[in-house]
Backbone as CSV, one residue per row, in Angstrom:
resi,resn,N_x,N_y,N_z,CA_x,CA_y,CA_z,C_x,C_y,C_z
1,MET,-11.583,-68.024,2.707,-12.519,-67.819,3.123,-13.534,-66.658,1.873
2,PRO,-14.573,-66.908,1.184,-15.087,-65.517,-0.121,-15.287,-64.300,0.782
3,ASP,-14.516,-63.520,-0.273,-14.753,-62.092,-0.007,-16.461,-61.734,-0.193
4,ASP,-17.208,-61.406,0.500,-18.403,-60.680,0.165,-18.570,-59.491,-0.092
5,SER,-17.318,-58.385,0.307,-17.796,-57.097,-0.120,-18.062,-57.090,-1.523
6,PRO,-18.930,-55.978,-1.771,-19.190,-55.731,-3.019,-17.903,-55.118,-3.796
7,PRO,-18.161,-55.330,-5.470,-16.858,-54.906,-6.404,-17.187,-53.294,-6.119
8,ILE,-15.865,-52.719,-6.816,-15.791,-51.232,-6.872,-16.142,-51.515,-8.148
9,GLN,-17.188,-50.230,-8.154,-17.759,-49.815,-9.427,-17.105,-48.915,-10.344
10,PRO,-16.522,-48.686,-11.402,-15.243,-48.071,-11.924,-16.256,-46.662,-12.260
11,ILE,-15.479,-45.236,-12.349,-16.079,-44.360,-12.637,-16.539,-43.740,-14.157
12,PRO,-17.923,-43.594,-14.312,-18.451,-43.675,-15.359,-17.591,-42.553,-16.349
13,ARG,-17.201,-42.726,-17.685,-16.342,-41.627,-18.434,-16.673,-40.551,-18.443
14,GLY,-18.316,-40.047,-18.688,-18.922,-39.096,-18.615,-18.528,-38.757,-17.636
15,ARG,-18.684,-39.080,-16.420,-18.307,-38.240,-14.948,-16.886,-37.991,-14.713
16,ARG,-16.111,-38.608,-15.467,-14.636,-38.959,-15.140,-14.079,-37.074,-16.330
17,TRP,-14.872,-37.270,-17.086,-14.469,-35.987,-17.739,-14.804,-35.026,-17.638
18,LYS,-16.072,-34.814,-17.006,-16.451,-33.494,-16.280,-15.677,-33.039,-15.161
19,ARG,-14.978,-34.314,-14.111,-14.578,-33.993,-13.187,-12.855,-33.103,-13.802
20,TRP,-12.637,-33.853,-14.807,-11.252,-33.260,-15.405,-11.372,-31.477,-15.864
21,ALA,-12.365,-31.290,-16.960,-12.923,-30.228,-17.335,-13.430,-29.263,-15.704
22,LEU,-13.956,-29.596,-14.773,-13.923,-28.661,-13.861,-12.370,-28.371,-13.104
23,LEU,-11.706,-29.570,-13.175,-10.109,-28.908,-12.486,-9.649,-27.859,-13.359
24,GLY,-9.634,-28.723,-14.691,-8.939,-27.619,-15.770,-9.480,-26.176,-15.566
25,LEU,-10.940,-25.941,-15.460,-11.104,-24.666,-15.503,-11.239,-23.760,-14.451
26,LEU,-10.888,-25.143,-12.908,-10.484,-23.831,-11.826,-9.057,-23.660,-12.122
27,ALA,-8.375,-24.810,-12.760,-6.708,-24.165,-12.981,-6.645,-22.843,-13.870
28,GLY,-7.289,-22.946,-14.399,-7.118,-21.781,-15.881,-7.527,-20.937,-15.051
29,GLY,-8.527,-20.445,-14.150,-9.305,-19.269,-13.169,-8.156,-18.919,-12.220
30,ALA,-7.581,-20.005,-11.918,-6.165,-19.447,-11.137,-5.450,-18.595,-11.536
31,VAL,-5.149,-19.422,-12.544,-3.575,-18.581,-13.629,-4.175,-17.167,-14.371
32,LEU,-5.441,-17.452,-14.381,-5.893,-15.756,-14.687,-5.822,-14.909,-13.782
33,LEU,-6.447,-15.208,-12.833,-6.526,-14.489,-11.641,-5.009,-13.783,-11.082
34,ASP,-4.195,-14.623,-11.137,-2.650,-14.323,-10.507,-2.143,-13.450,-11.357
35,GLY,-2.376,-12.963,-12.613,-1.373,-12.468,-13.021,-2.842,-11.648,-14.229
36,PRO,-3.629,-11.681,-15.130,-4.328,-10.005,-16.128,-5.368,-10.107,-14.763
37,GLY,-5.999,-11.198,-14.637,-6.916,-10.854,-13.674,-7.066,-10.057,-12.305
38,TRP,-6.117,-10.128,-11.642,-6.182,-9.005,-10.777,-5.578,-7.663,-11.360
39,ARG,-4.759,-7.570,-12.319,-4.800,-6.154,-12.566,-6.186,-5.308,-13.218
40,TRP,-6.733,-6.718,-13.857,-8.288,-5.802,-14.403,-8.819,-5.605,-13.463
41,ILE,-9.072,-6.516,-12.387,-9.770,-6.245,-11.377,-9.234,-4.466,-10.412
42,ALA,-7.974,-4.683,-10.527,-7.670,-3.586,-9.675,-7.887,-2.008,-10.432
43,ASP,-7.947,-2.226,-12.016,-8.360,-1.264,-12.875,-9.804,-0.641,-12.654
44,ARG,-10.502,-1.809,-12.769,-11.976,-1.460,-12.707,-12.103,-0.772,-11.071
45,ALA,-11.896,-1.605,-10.130,-11.721,-1.218,-8.850,-11.425,0.223,-8.421
46,ALA,-10.272,0.920,-9.290,-9.740,2.217,-9.388,-10.843,2.975,-10.274
47,MET,-11.402,2.465,-11.330,-12.284,3.596,-12.013,-13.500,3.883,-10.999
48,HIS,-13.959,2.668,-10.150,-14.987,2.695,-9.869,-15.037,3.734,-8.254
49,PHE,-14.052,3.726,-7.725,-13.876,4.117,-6.427,-13.474,5.588,-6.498
50,LEU,-12.544,5.784,-7.751,-11.861,7.215,-7.552,-12.662,8.333,-7.824
51,PRO,-13.698,8.184,-8.534,-15.025,9.549,-8.534,-15.646,9.874,-7.319
52,ARG,-15.532,8.597,-6.070,-15.900,8.897,-4.637,-15.553,9.876,-4.323
53,PHE,-14.019,9.791,-4.559,-13.566,10.997,-3.975,-13.005,12.252,-4.607
54,GLY,-13.754,12.533,-5.615,-13.397,13.434,-6.573,-12.060,13.947,-7.742
55,LEU,-11.874,12.609,-7.560,-10.637,12.302,-8.392,-10.978,11.405,-9.801
56,THR,-10.078,11.668,-10.508,-9.880,10.881,-12.092,-8.225,10.175,-12.183
57,GLY,-8.491,9.367,-13.044,-6.908,9.257,-13.366,-6.471,7.567,-13.579
58,GLY,-5.233,7.495,-13.652,-5.670,5.869,-13.771,-3.528,5.466,-13.404
59,ALA,-3.868,4.053,-13.625,-2.267,3.620,-13.323,-1.990,2.508,-14.794
60,ARG,-0.832,1.937,-14.391,-0.736,0.728,-14.830,-0.168,-0.545,-13.557
61,PHE,-0.686,-1.239,-13.940,-0.718,-2.640,-13.037,0.149,-3.538,-13.776
62,SER,1.249,-4.052,-12.406,2.167,-5.348,-13.078,2.328,-6.302,-11.756
63,GLY,2.799,-7.665,-12.317,3.092,-8.521,-11.496,2.106,-9.811,-11.021
64,ARG,2.644,-10.710,-10.747,1.561,-11.966,-10.280,1.361,-12.128,-8.820
65,LEU,0.288,-12.537,-8.342,0.195,-12.408,-6.891,0.790,-13.509,-6.342
66,SER,1.087,-14.459,-6.931,1.339,-15.721,-6.481,3.258,-15.668,-6.437
67,SER,3.657,-14.720,-6.847,5.419,-14.210,-6.707,5.788,-12.911,-5.663
68,GLY,4.524,-12.798,-5.099,4.644,-11.592,-3.755,5.694,-10.575,-4.215
69,ASP,5.217,-9.871,-5.573,5.698,-8.891,-6.025,5.025,-8.207,-7.083
70,ILE,4.409,-6.844,-6.426,3.518,-6.367,-7.583,3.673,-5.071,-7.361
71,GLN,3.537,-4.521,-8.498,3.784,-2.868,-8.752,2.969,-2.310,-9.406
72,ILE,3.315,-0.733,-9.013,2.196,0.404,-9.944,3.034,1.547,-10.515
73,ASP,2.738,1.633,-11.567,3.513,2.693,-12.113,2.774,3.691,-13.042
74,GLY,3.297,4.781,-12.803,2.467,6.077,-13.568,1.398,6.497,-13.477
75,LEU,0.834,6.246,-12.081,-0.202,7.100,-11.325,-0.477,8.390,-11.249
76,GLU,-1.281,8.589,-11.974,-1.672,9.676,-12.550,-3.163,10.569,-11.583
77,LEU,-3.342,11.096,-10.858,-4.636,11.540,-10.170,-5.443,12.782,-10.518
78,LYS,-5.913,13.537,-10.468,-6.551,14.873,-10.559,-8.175,15.318,-10.257
79,GLY,-8.214,15.936,-9.172,-9.142,16.279,-8.586,-9.550,17.955,-8.484
80,GLU,-10.763,18.057,-8.515,-11.494,19.583,-7.995,-11.443,19.883,-7.139
81,GLY,-11.539,19.302,-5.675,-11.681,19.484,-4.519,-10.028,19.851,-3.334
82,ALA,-10.097,19.348,-2.209,-8.921,19.657,-1.770,-7.745,18.626,-2.490
83,ILE,-7.989,17.435,-2.727,-6.969,16.864,-3.324,-6.754,17.459,-4.782
84,GLN,-5.796,18.427,-5.188,-5.701,19.011,-6.514,-4.970,17.677,-7.275
85,SER,-3.957,17.036,-7.028,-3.231,15.802,-7.645,-2.491,14.898,-6.891
86,VAL,-2.573,13.866,-7.296,-1.500,12.679,-7.259,-0.831,12.336,-8.092
87,ASP,0.639,12.263,-8.127,1.550,11.644,-8.898,2.493,10.448,-8.506
88,LEU,2.289,9.198,-8.805,3.502,8.018,-8.372,4.151,8.132,-9.726
89,GLY,5.360,7.939,-9.396,6.407,7.091,-10.469,6.645,6.062,-10.360
90,HIS,6.679,5.033,-9.405,6.665,3.606,-8.986,6.555,3.667,-7.584
91,LEU,5.562,2.206,-7.168,5.211,1.607,-6.344,5.233,0.380,-6.320
92,ARG,6.467,-0.485,-5.741,6.593,-1.968,-5.068,6.336,-2.476,-4.019
93,ILE,5.752,-3.500,-4.182,5.106,-4.109,-2.862,5.711,-5.427,-2.622
94,ARG,6.812,-5.883,-1.553,6.791,-7.539,-1.694,6.300,-7.903,-0.262
95,TYR,6.076,-9.154,-0.430,5.188,-9.829,0.626,5.223,-11.253,0.275
96,LYS,5.405,-12.072,1.458,5.076,-13.655,1.186,3.350,-14.072,1.400
97,PRO,2.726,-14.477,0.121,1.850,-14.602,-0.452,1.087,-15.652,1.130
98,SER,1.810,-16.341,1.546,1.191,-17.212,3.119,0.913,-15.928,4.386
99,ARG,1.399,-14.725,3.944,1.593,-14.224,5.365,0.541,-12.710,4.893
100,VAL,0.328,-12.860,3.384,-0.380,-11.032,3.040,-1.916,-11.359,3.436
101,VAL,-2.740,-12.108,3.186,-3.685,-12.449,3.926,-3.869,-11.705,5.761
102,LYS,-3.250,-11.951,6.338,-2.950,-11.054,7.730,-2.393,-9.852,7.652
103,GLY,-2.264,-9.131,6.300,-1.676,-7.751,6.299,-0.656,-7.597,6.571
104,GLU,0.405,-8.596,6.102,1.934,-8.705,6.461,2.378,-8.715,5.148
105,VAL,3.266,-7.514,4.898,4.034,-6.927,3.875,5.565,-7.354,4.308
106,GLU,6.435,-7.580,3.198,7.817,-7.470,3.462,8.564,-5.961,3.342
107,SER,8.472,-5.507,2.130,8.984,-3.985,1.824,7.789,-3.343,0.861
108,ILE,7.955,-2.177,0.974,7.119,-1.099,-0.041,8.610,0.168,-0.730
109,MET,8.532,-0.143,-1.698,9.675,0.667,-2.276,8.256,1.950,-3.148
110,VAL,8.791,3.622,-2.770,7.791,4.318,-3.416,9.029,4.749,-3.941
111,THR,8.874,5.723,-5.178,9.511,6.580,-6.298,8.711,7.699,-6.725
112,GLY,9.048,8.915,-6.394,8.239,10.260,-6.989,7.084,10.316,-6.982
113,LEU,6.793,10.023,-5.570,5.440,10.712,-5.033,5.199,12.078,-4.610
114,HIS,4.330,12.681,-5.777,4.149,14.183,-5.498,2.262,14.439,-5.509
115,ALA,2.238,15.139,-4.440,0.629,15.707,-3.893,0.706,16.953,-3.964
116,LYS,-0.411,17.532,-4.226,-1.332,19.080,-4.113,-2.330,18.782,-3.211
117,PHE,-2.406,19.655,-2.512,-3.450,20.049,-1.842,-3.955,21.669,-1.787
118,ASP,-5.191,21.559,-2.033,-5.734,23.451,-1.750,-6.674,23.520,-0.540
119,LEU,-6.254,24.320,0.364,-7.214,24.068,1.688,-8.196,24.888,1.510
120,ASP,-8.324,25.793,0.621,-9.658,26.567,0.308,-10.546,25.585,-0.382
121,LYS,-10.536,24.351,-0.893,-11.166,23.381,-1.812,-12.086,22.483,-0.562
122,PRO,-13.584,21.985,-0.878,-14.059,20.767,0.002,-12.954,19.676,0.090
123,TRP,-13.045,19.155,1.298,-12.476,17.266,0.986,-13.101,16.680,0.901
124,PRO,-13.294,15.472,0.228,-14.182,14.601,-0.188,-14.618,14.015,0.312
125,GLU,-16.122,13.354,0.521,-16.625,12.608,1.338,-16.507,11.497,0.951
126,SER,-16.215,10.092,1.827,-16.359,8.764,1.257,-17.984,8.011,1.161
127,GLY,-18.533,8.586,2.112,-20.036,8.291,2.256,-20.163,6.789,2.582
128,LEU,-18.979,6.171,3.828,-19.437,5.987,4.523,-20.189,6.050,5.844
129,THR,-20.827,5.378,6.589,-21.377,5.684,7.925,-20.046,5.787,9.057
130,PRO,-20.564,6.914,9.684,-18.829,7.165,10.747,-19.567,5.977,11.912
131,LYS,-18.338,5.697,12.420,-18.108,4.487,13.333,-18.562,5.077,14.479
132,ALA,-19.544,4.424,15.895,-19.104,5.340,17.101,-17.741,5.269,17.691
133,PRO,-17.096,6.566,17.872,-15.944,6.744,18.713,-15.197,5.720,19.615
134,SER,-14.415,4.718,19.509,-14.250,3.622,20.865,-13.663,4.795,21.710
135,PRO,-13.369,4.067,22.817,-12.541,4.667,24.039,-10.964,4.720,23.755
136,PRO,-10.600,5.825,24.172,-9.018,6.067,23.469,-8.340,5.223,24.505
137,LYS,-7.306,4.752,23.639,-5.910,3.776,24.478,-4.935,5.006,24.749
138,PRO,-4.262,4.280,25.700,-2.893,4.909,26.229,-1.949,5.328,24.877
139,LEU,-1.488,6.279,24.856,-0.483,6.529,24.042,0.846,5.229,23.957
140,ALA,1.045,4.803,25.483,2.199,4.049,25.309,1.605,2.625,24.500
141,GLU,0.726,2.456,24.710,0.019,1.105,23.707,-0.341,1.137,22.692
142,ILE,-0.428,2.476,22.245,-0.585,2.673,20.629,0.672,2.690,19.866
143,LEU,1.803,3.453,20.528,2.786,3.346,20.126,3.667,2.150,19.458
144,ARG,3.322,1.090,21.228,3.726,-0.330,21.223,3.370,-1.111,19.888
145,ALA,1.940,-1.081,19.672,1.600,-1.493,18.319,1.577,-1.174,17.249
146,LEU,2.036,0.152,16.648,2.393,0.306,15.708,3.823,0.449,15.418
147,ARG,4.853,0.394,16.611,5.697,-0.024,15.990,5.834,-1.730,15.820
148,GLU,4.974,-2.625,16.459,5.405,-3.892,16.124,4.590,-4.308,14.635
149,ARG,4.046,-3.277,14.170,3.211,-3.432,12.906,4.370,-2.800,11.966
150,VAL,5.182,-1.818,12.224,6.526,-0.792,10.911,7.641,-1.735,11.115
151,LEU,7.936,-2.096,12.365,9.174,-2.689,11.971,9.660,-3.385,11.035
152,PRO,8.799,-4.384,11.119,9.018,-5.438,9.897,9.213,-5.373,8.630
153,ILE,8.561,-4.302,8.438,8.604,-3.727,6.995,9.929,-3.071,6.296
154,GLY,10.389,-3.245,5.370,11.461,-2.591,4.741,10.895,-1.317,3.963
155,ALA,11.235,-0.257,4.076,10.813,0.384,3.528,11.948,1.336,2.584
156,ASP,11.337,1.986,1.436,12.694,2.812,0.656,11.818,3.478,-0.259
157,VAL,12.011,4.845,0.214,11.058,6.262,-0.465,11.806,7.332,-0.651
158,THR,11.437,7.550,-2.009,12.875,8.259,-2.572,11.451,9.620,-3.480
159,ASP,12.433,10.759,-3.018,11.602,11.824,-3.888,10.013,12.102,-3.616
160,LEU,9.997,12.243,-2.319,8.312,12.745,-1.891,8.498,14.137,-1.926
161,GLN,7.322,14.856,-2.699,7.367,16.098,-2.489,5.749,16.388,-2.057
162,VAL,5.485,17.572,-1.145,4.114,17.785,-1.014,3.866,19.593,-1.130
163,THR,3.022,19.804,-2.031,2.748,21.383,-1.891,1.152,21.639,-1.439
164,ILE,0.913,22.653,-0.243,-0.263,22.533,0.395,-0.460,24.414,0.135
165,THR,-1.631,24.358,-0.578,-2.089,25.915,-1.014,-2.923,26.119,-0.210
166,LYS,-3.158,27.770,0.016,-4.121,28.594,0.593,-4.524,30.112,0.414
167,SER,-5.501,30.022,-0.039,-6.089,31.440,-0.895,-4.920,31.615,-2.272
168,GLY,-4.399,30.569,-2.734,-4.037,30.388,-3.845,-2.775,30.758,-4.086
169,THR,-1.627,30.831,-2.236,-0.447,30.953,-2.774,0.003,29.519,-1.625
170,PRO,1.352,29.427,-1.814,1.754,28.251,-0.962,1.360,28.379,0.124
171,PHE,1.004,27.572,1.116,0.633,27.624,2.465,2.384,26.578,3.461
172,VAL,2.252,25.385,2.641,3.185,24.577,3.420,3.744,23.683,2.587
173,THR,5.464,23.979,2.299,5.559,22.956,1.023,6.832,22.173,1.543
174,LEU,6.921,20.814,0.965,8.167,20.268,1.252,8.622,19.725,0.305
175,SER,9.593,20.269,-0.247,10.725,20.058,-1.249,11.279,18.651,-1.624
176,SER,11.424,17.892,-0.850,12.301,16.454,-0.840,11.865,15.819,0.159
177,LEU,11.591,14.636,-0.103,12.005,13.252,1.303,12.090,12.313,0.961
178,ASP,13.181,11.695,1.355,13.734,10.106,1.459,13.561,9.586,2.556
179,LEU,13.492,8.439,2.592,13.539,7.473,3.883,13.846,5.749,3.421
180,GLN,14.417,5.659,4.306,14.860,4.268,4.101,15.418,3.691,5.755
181,HIS,14.722,2.350,5.934,14.723,1.663,6.724,14.774,0.009,6.497
182,PRO,15.838,-0.781,7.086,15.979,-2.071,6.771,14.661,-2.809,7.246
183,SER,14.141,-3.794,6.870,13.121,-4.477,7.535,13.727,-4.943,8.621
184,GLY,13.018,-5.365,9.829,13.386,-5.694,11.022,14.348,-4.671,11.807
185,GLY,14.842,-3.395,11.422,15.799,-2.828,11.662,15.186,-1.759,12.463
186,GLU,15.461,-0.834,13.707,15.127,-0.111,14.372,15.619,1.367,13.900
187,VAL,16.143,1.732,12.802,17.032,2.981,12.582,16.026,3.297,11.048
188,PHE,15.462,4.571,11.477,15.175,5.245,9.918,15.920,6.314,9.563
189,ARG,16.598,6.254,8.509,17.454,7.257,7.953,16.424,8.342,7.194
190,LEU,16.261,9.428,7.478,15.361,10.741,6.746,16.482,11.454,6.175
191,LYS,16.495,11.944,4.913,16.582,13.184,4.023,15.790,14.049,4.125
192,LEU,15.466,15.262,4.414,14.571,16.122,4.177,15.024,17.554,3.450
193,GLY,14.296,17.765,2.450,14.702,18.907,1.484,13.908,20.277,2.427
194,GLU,13.979,21.469,1.755,13.723,22.290,1.996,11.856,22.916,2.745
195,MET,11.871,23.203,3.924,10.411,23.145,4.274,10.419,24.645,3.988
196,THR,9.039,25.055,3.621,8.508,26.745,3.809,7.027,26.292,4.525
197,PHE,6.882,27.309,5.517,5.844,27.515,5.867,4.905,29.188,5.587
198,PRO,3.743,29.329,6.376,3.758,30.787,6.629,4.422,31.779,6.862
199,ASN,3.980,32.865,6.278,5.235,34.004,7.494,6.435,33.864,6.763
200,ALA,6.639,33.323,5.461,8.150,33.086,4.921,9.063,32.277,5.904
201,GLN,8.499,31.747,6.485,9.483,31.029,7.842,9.973,29.747,6.620
202,LYS,11.058,29.188,6.781,11.967,27.887,6.223,12.584,27.165,7.568
203,LEU,12.398,26.050,7.028,13.137,25.100,7.522,14.372,24.291,6.583
204,PRO,15.643,24.407,6.750,16.510,24.083,5.568,16.630,22.639,5.931
205,ALA,17.254,22.388,4.693,17.280,20.862,4.055,18.649,20.169,5.509
206,GLN,18.121,19.226,5.770,18.613,18.394,6.811,18.509,17.021,6.791
207,GLU,19.650,15.900,7.283,19.475,14.585,7.158,19.016,14.016,8.776
208,THR,18.865,12.995,8.954,18.133,12.588,10.338,18.443,11.365,10.496
209,SER,18.523,10.306,11.560,18.536,9.532,11.730,17.430,9.326,12.914
210,LEU,16.252,8.140,12.727,15.683,8.445,14.118,15.489,6.760,14.949
211,ASN,15.939,6.401,15.838,16.021,5.563,16.312,14.957,4.732,17.008
212,TRP,13.900,4.148,16.908,12.819,3.437,17.263,13.183,2.232,18.332
213,GLY,13.325,2.445,19.288,13.974,1.236,20.400,12.729,1.151,20.618
214,ALA,12.745,-0.202,21.620,11.690,-0.427,22.548,11.391,0.300,23.588
215,LYS,12.433,0.908,24.331,11.581,1.871,25.284,11.457,3.220,24.873
216,ASP,12.607,4.091,23.821,12.430,4.962,23.456,12.745,5.438,22.078
217,LYS,12.692,6.733,21.835,12.824,6.821,20.573,13.535,8.373,20.465
218,LYS,15.091,7.912,19.590,16.295,8.692,19.871,16.383,9.235,18.261
219,LYS,16.852,10.976,18.642,16.811,11.354,17.290,18.663,11.689,16.967
220,LYS,18.938,11.456,16.019,20.215,11.865,15.795,20.838,12.501,14.257
221,LYS,21.190,13.349,14.451,22.252,13.794,12.546,22.975,12.805,11.981
222,PHE,23.388,12.972,11.246,24.527,12.295,10.346,24.995,12.763,8.920
223,ALA,25.816,12.880,8.641,26.477,14.159,7.793,25.929,13.173,6.768
């Protein structure tokens, strides 16, 4: 029986070349965005938004988006308002590319985060229109939702320091803080340095573990 279907027309060479050129352009753009592209965008975004908060400075960005491992080093911010300075030695964020679109990360490492604030100076305004307040949720519901978000994230924070001044003198200071939390675990290990408060009040350095179970939160000192 004869075949009456029309013959398949070959794709013209010119159209085929354009298709391969488009695919090559998309592939090249993806590779560029994966590495130097996102780092360039992050640097330009920082330069654009930092002045809105009365801050100047910069940092070094590294890593590839597809690797699930990005890093920030040498962050140095200065301000004339309440936020006087923020320095960060190293920040490392690890995630699964397929899950990060949902706001999920696997672990966060922070080293050498030092912040200084001056309560006599004005706080920066974001310029955003404030939203109407939503009805308050029960505290138990807030804590349960927070727990579900926090526990999957591994955390390793080392050498966090905070200095808050008022009337030109130290108001509250935290000499150091270390925090370790394994991904999926319920125990947070804290190592607090000396804290100072107004009227020469001091809280000595101590080490503590917090057990954030499903029903309660327990605190226990460890050696």
